[in-house]
Amino acid sequence: MASHSGSVFGRSFRGDGLRADPGSDPDPDPPPPPVDKCPTTWTTAVASTVVEAVYGDVACPLGGIEIIITFDKEIILMDDIETNWLVQVDRLISFYSGGVAYTEEVFDIPATVTAVEQFGSSSIRIRATVEQQPWLEAGFGPDPGWWFCGLICDEASYALYLRLANLNAGWDPADPLPNPPIYTAHADIWADQVFWEYAGTGFPVADADGELCAGLCDIKGDACCVVCPECPEPIDWCPIGEVC
């Protein structure tokens, strides 16, 4: 039997016999899916918070590191517990000693995170330090690999690093440097590369509305310490500032 529509006593019916809702769309469109406001990309910038004027010719102070993580959307920092964020430094250092060129590659220098905080509407700032006592195994003897002395970001910080390494190689900081110094500069200079990652078991960030971002539980990143806003990605080790 063919179906039809009509009315009985002023009531409207569809052709299948079911009552129609006057003015309604029989096939309404489904509601749009919720908009995901969580970020999908982020960038890392690294700077040193140690400057020469702070300590001058003295033994190495704590090496200050500042990491700015900037997301492509607004975020709310949900986990500011320092031990839930890991920071490490990789260093390639070249120098001369006794007229002989040396190059040391030092990986995974551990840093202690001292603060994690919201930085603007879309960034996180991590502050960290590296202890200055010799962090290589005992028995290597006094050489620049023993000392961190702050991040190496440019020629000035590299020169300062070598001077402090000389001071720490058995000389009293109050005495003048040995002449000639034990360690002298090499033409090849590389900036330190700093790595960070979230190591907690919770959610590090939420979106601007406070919705937890489940896809960002294992975020990580790295960057060269530079003295300019942006630098090309390094091929092997970080280039020094003039390429920026």
CSV table of C-alpha atoms in Angstrom, one decimal:
chain,number,residue,atom,x,y,z
A,1,MET,CA,0.0,0.0,0.0
A,2,ALA,CA,1.4,3.4,-1.0
A,3,SER,CA,2.1,5.7,1.9
A,4,HIS,CA,0.7,9.2,2.0
A,5,SER,CA,0.5,12.2,4.3
A,6,GLY,CA,-2.5,14.1,5.4
A,7,SER,CA,-4.3,15.4,8.4
A,8,VAL,CA,-7.0,14.0,10.7
A,9,PHE,CA,-8.9,16.5,12.8
A,10,GLY,CA,-6.2,19.1,12.1
A,11,ARG,CA,-3.3,16.8,13.1
A,12,SER,CA,-0.5,16.3,10.6
A,13,PHE,CA,0.9,12.8,9.9
A,14,ARG,CA,3.8,11.7,7.8
A,15,GLY,CA,3.3,9.1,5.1
A,16,ASP,CA,4.5,6.4,7.4
A,17,GLY,CA,1.7,7.0,9.8
A,18,LEU,CA,3.9,8.7,12.5
A,19,ARG,CA,2.9,12.2,13.7
A,20,ALA,CA,5.0,14.9,12.2
A,21,ASP,CA,6.3,17.8,14.3
A,22,PRO,CA,5.0,20.9,12.6
A,23,GLY,CA,7.9,23.1,11.5
A,24,SER,CA,10.6,20.6,12.2
A,25,ASP,CA,13.2,19.2,9.7
A,26,PRO,CA,12.6,15.4,9.4
A,27,ASP,CA,16.3,14.9,8.7
A,28,PRO,CA,18.2,17.4,10.9
A,29,ASP,CA,22.0,17.7,10.4
A,30,PRO,CA,24.1,16.2,13.2
A,31,PRO,CA,25.7,18.7,15.6
A,32,PRO,CA,29.3,19.6,14.7
A,33,PRO,CA,32.0,17.9,16.6
A,34,PRO,CA,33.6,19.8,19.4
A,35,VAL,CA,36.6,22.0,18.5
A,36,ASP,CA,39.9,20.7,19.8
A,37,LYS,CA,41.6,23.7,21.3
A,38,CYS,CA,44.7,21.8,22.4
A,39,PRO,CA,48.0,22.8,20.7
A,40,THR,CA,49.6,20.5,18.2
A,41,THR,CA,53.0,22.1,17.8
A,42,TRP,CA,55.5,23.9,20.0
A,43,THR,CA,58.9,25.5,19.8
A,44,THR,CA,61.8,25.7,22.2
A,45,ALA,CA,64.1,28.7,22.9
A,46,VAL,CA,67.1,28.4,25.3
A,47,ALA,CA,69.1,31.2,26.9
A,48,SER,CA,71.7,31.4,29.7
A,49,THR,CA,70.8,33.4,32.8
A,50,VAL,CA,74.5,33.6,33.9
A,51,VAL,CA,76.5,36.7,32.8
A,52,GLU,CA,80.1,37.5,33.4
A,53,ALA,CA,79.4,40.5,35.5
A,54,VAL,CA,77.8,38.2,38.1
A,55,TYR,CA,81.0,36.4,39.1
A,56,GLY,CA,84.0,37.7,37.2
A,57,ASP,CA,87.2,35.8,37.9
A,58,VAL,CA,85.9,33.3,40.5
A,59,ALA,CA,85.2,29.7,40.5
A,60,CYS,CA,82.1,28.6,38.5
A,61,PRO,CA,78.7,29.5,40.0
A,62,LEU,CA,75.6,27.6,39.2
A,63,GLY,CA,75.0,27.4,35.5
A,64,GLY,CA,71.6,29.1,34.9
A,65,ILE,CA,69.4,27.8,32.1
A,66,GLU,CA,66.1,29.3,30.9
A,67,ILE,CA,63.9,27.4,28.5
A,68,ILE,CA,60.8,28.9,26.9
A,69,ILE,CA,58.4,26.5,25.4
A,70,THR,CA,55.8,28.2,23.1
A,71,PHE,CA,52.7,26.4,21.8
A,72,ASP,CA,50.7,27.2,18.7
A,73,LYS,CA,47.5,27.7,20.9
A,74,GLU,CA,46.8,29.1,24.3
A,75,ILE,CA,47.5,26.7,27.2
A,76,ILE,CA,47.1,26.4,30.9
A,77,LEU,CA,50.1,24.9,32.8
A,78,MET,CA,48.7,22.0,34.9
A,79,ASP,CA,51.9,20.5,36.4
A,80,ASP,CA,54.5,22.9,37.8
A,81,ILE,CA,56.2,20.2,40.0
A,82,GLU,CA,59.9,20.6,39.2
A,83,THR,CA,60.8,16.9,39.5
A,84,ASN,CA,58.3,16.1,36.7
A,85,TRP,CA,60.3,18.0,34.1
A,86,LEU,CA,63.8,16.8,33.0
A,87,VAL,CA,66.5,18.9,31.5
A,88,GLN,CA,69.9,17.8,30.1
A,89,VAL,CA,72.7,19.5,28.2
A,90,ASP,CA,74.9,18.2,25.4
A,91,ARG,CA,78.3,19.9,24.9
A,92,LEU,CA,81.0,19.7,22.2
A,93,ILE,CA,84.1,21.6,23.4
A,94,SER,CA,87.3,22.1,21.6
A,95,PHE,CA,90.5,23.7,23.0
A,96,TYR,CA,94.3,23.7,22.9
A,97,SER,CA,96.5,22.5,25.7
A,98,GLY,CA,100.3,22.4,25.4
A,99,GLY,CA,99.9,23.2,21.7
A,100,VAL,CA,97.7,20.1,21.1
A,101,ALA,CA,94.1,20.4,19.9
A,102,TYR,CA,91.5,18.5,21.9
A,103,THR,CA,87.8,18.0,21.4
A,104,GLU,CA,85.4,16.5,24.0
A,105,GLU,CA,81.9,15.4,23.4
A,106,VAL,CA,79.9,15.3,26.6
A,107,PHE,CA,76.3,14.1,26.5
A,108,ASP,CA,73.4,14.1,29.0
A,109,ILE,CA,74.8,16.6,31.5
A,110,PRO,CA,72.1,16.5,34.2
A,111,ALA,CA,70.4,19.8,35.2
A,112,THR,CA,68.2,20.4,38.2
A,113,VAL,CA,64.9,22.1,37.4
A,114,THR,CA,64.3,24.9,39.9
A,115,ALA,CA,61.0,26.4,38.5
A,116,VAL,CA,58.3,25.6,36.1
A,117,GLU,CA,55.8,28.4,35.4
A,118,GLN,CA,53.2,29.8,33.0
A,119,PHE,CA,54.8,32.4,30.8
A,120,GLY,CA,52.2,34.4,28.9
A,121,SER,CA,49.1,32.8,27.5
A,122,SER,CA,50.8,30.2,25.3
A,123,SER,CA,54.2,29.5,26.8
A,124,ILE,CA,55.9,27.7,29.7
A,125,ARG,CA,59.2,28.8,31.3
A,126,ILE,CA,61.5,26.3,32.8
A,127,ARG,CA,64.5,27.4,34.9
A,128,ALA,CA,67.3,24.9,35.6
A,129,THR,CA,70.9,24.8,37.0
A,130,VAL,CA,73.9,22.5,36.6
A,131,GLU,CA,76.0,21.9,39.6
A,132,GLN,CA,79.5,23.2,39.3
A,133,GLN,CA,81.6,20.6,41.1
A,134,PRO,CA,83.4,18.2,38.7
A,135,TRP,CA,80.6,16.1,37.3
A,136,LEU,CA,82.8,13.7,35.3
A,137,GLU,CA,84.2,10.6,37.1
A,138,ALA,CA,87.2,11.3,39.3
A,139,GLY,CA,90.6,10.4,37.8
A,140,PHE,CA,90.3,12.4,34.5
A,141,GLY,CA,92.5,15.1,35.8
A,142,PRO,CA,91.9,18.8,35.6
A,143,ASP,CA,90.6,19.6,32.1
A,144,PRO,CA,87.7,21.7,30.7
A,145,GLY,CA,85.5,18.7,30.7
A,146,TRP,CA,85.3,18.9,34.5
A,147,TRP,CA,83.5,22.2,34.6
A,148,PHE,CA,80.1,23.4,33.3
A,149,CYS,CA,80.5,27.2,34.0
A,150,GLY,CA,77.2,28.2,32.5
A,151,LEU,CA,75.8,27.6,29.0
A,152,ILE,CA,78.1,28.2,26.0
A,153,CYS,CA,76.1,30.3,23.6
A,154,ASP,CA,78.6,32.5,21.7
A,155,GLU,CA,82.2,33.4,21.5
A,156,ALA,CA,82.1,35.5,24.6
A,157,SER,CA,80.7,32.7,26.8
A,158,TYR,CA,83.2,30.2,25.2
A,159,ALA,CA,86.1,32.5,26.1
A,160,LEU,CA,84.7,32.9,29.6
A,161,TYR,CA,84.4,29.2,30.0
A,162,LEU,CA,88.0,28.6,29.1
A,163,ARG,CA,89.2,31.3,31.5
A,164,LEU,CA,87.2,29.7,34.4
A,165,ALA,CA,88.4,26.3,33.4
A,166,ASN,CA,92.0,27.6,33.8
A,167,LEU,CA,91.1,29.1,37.2
A,168,ASN,CA,89.7,25.8,38.3
A,169,ALA,CA,92.7,23.8,37.2
A,170,GLY,CA,94.4,24.2,40.5
A,171,TRP,CA,94.8,28.0,40.7
A,172,ASP,CA,93.5,30.3,43.3
A,173,PRO,CA,90.9,32.6,41.7
A,174,ALA,CA,92.6,35.5,43.4
A,175,ASP,CA,95.9,34.8,41.5
A,176,PRO,CA,96.5,35.9,37.9
A,177,LEU,CA,96.1,33.4,35.2
A,178,PRO,CA,99.1,31.3,34.4
A,179,ASN,CA,101.1,32.6,31.4
A,180,PRO,CA,100.6,30.9,29.0
A,181,PRO,CA,97.3,29.5,30.2
A,182,ILE,CA,96.8,25.7,30.2
A,183,TYR,CA,93.8,25.9,27.9
A,184,THR,CA,93.5,28.2,25.0
A,185,ALA,CA,90.7,28.9,22.4
A,186,HIS,CA,90.1,26.7,19.4
A,187,ALA,CA,88.7,28.1,16.1
A,188,ASP,CA,85.8,25.6,16.1
A,189,ILE,CA,83.2,26.6,18.6
A,190,TRP,CA,79.8,25.0,19.1
A,191,ALA,CA,76.9,26.2,21.3
A,192,ASP,CA,75.4,23.9,23.9
A,193,GLN,CA,72.2,22.0,23.0
A,194,VAL,CA,69.6,21.7,25.7
A,195,PHE,CA,67.0,19.0,25.9
A,196,TRP,CA,63.8,19.0,28.0
A,197,GLU,CA,60.9,16.6,28.5
A,198,TYR,CA,57.8,16.1,30.6
A,199,ALA,CA,58.4,13.0,32.8
A,200,GLY,CA,55.3,13.2,35.1
A,201,THR,CA,52.4,10.8,35.1
A,202,GLY,CA,49.7,13.5,34.8
A,203,PHE,CA,48.7,16.1,32.3
A,204,PRO,CA,51.3,18.8,31.8
A,205,VAL,CA,48.9,21.3,30.1
A,206,ALA,CA,45.2,22.0,29.4
A,207,ASP,CA,43.7,24.1,26.7
A,208,ALA,CA,42.5,27.7,27.2
A,209,ASP,CA,39.1,26.4,28.6
A,210,GLY,CA,40.8,24.1,31.1
A,211,GLU,CA,40.2,20.8,29.2
A,212,LEU,CA,43.1,18.5,29.7
A,213,CYS,CA,45.3,17.8,26.7
A,214,ALA,CA,45.7,14.0,26.7
A,215,GLY,CA,47.8,14.1,23.6
A,216,LEU,CA,50.6,16.1,25.2
A,217,CYS,CA,51.5,13.8,28.1
A,218,ASP,CA,54.9,13.0,26.6
A,219,ILE,CA,55.9,16.4,25.2
A,220,LYS,CA,59.6,17.0,24.7
A,221,GLY,CA,62.0,19.3,22.8
A,222,ASP,CA,65.4,20.7,22.4
A,223,ALA,CA,67.2,23.8,21.1
A,224,CYS,CA,70.7,25.3,20.8
A,225,CYS,CA,71.6,28.1,23.3
A,226,VAL,CA,71.7,31.1,21.0
A,227,VAL,CA,72.0,34.9,21.4
A,228,CYS,CA,69.4,35.6,18.7
A,229,PRO,CA,65.7,34.7,18.5
A,230,GLU,CA,66.0,32.0,15.9
A,231,CYS,CA,68.7,29.8,14.4
A,232,PRO,CA,68.6,27.0,11.7
A,233,GLU,CA,68.4,23.5,12.9
A,234,PRO,CA,71.9,22.1,13.5
A,235,ILE,CA,73.2,19.3,11.3
A,236,ASP,CA,75.4,17.7,14.0
A,237,TRP,CA,76.3,20.3,16.6
A,238,CYS,CA,74.9,23.8,17.2
A,239,PRO,CA,76.4,26.6,15.2
A,240,ILE,CA,77.5,29.8,17.0
A,241,GLY,CA,75.5,33.0,16.7
A,242,GLU,CA,76.8,34.6,13.5
A,243,VAL,CA,74.8,32.1,11.3
A,244,CYS,CA,71.5,33.4,12.8
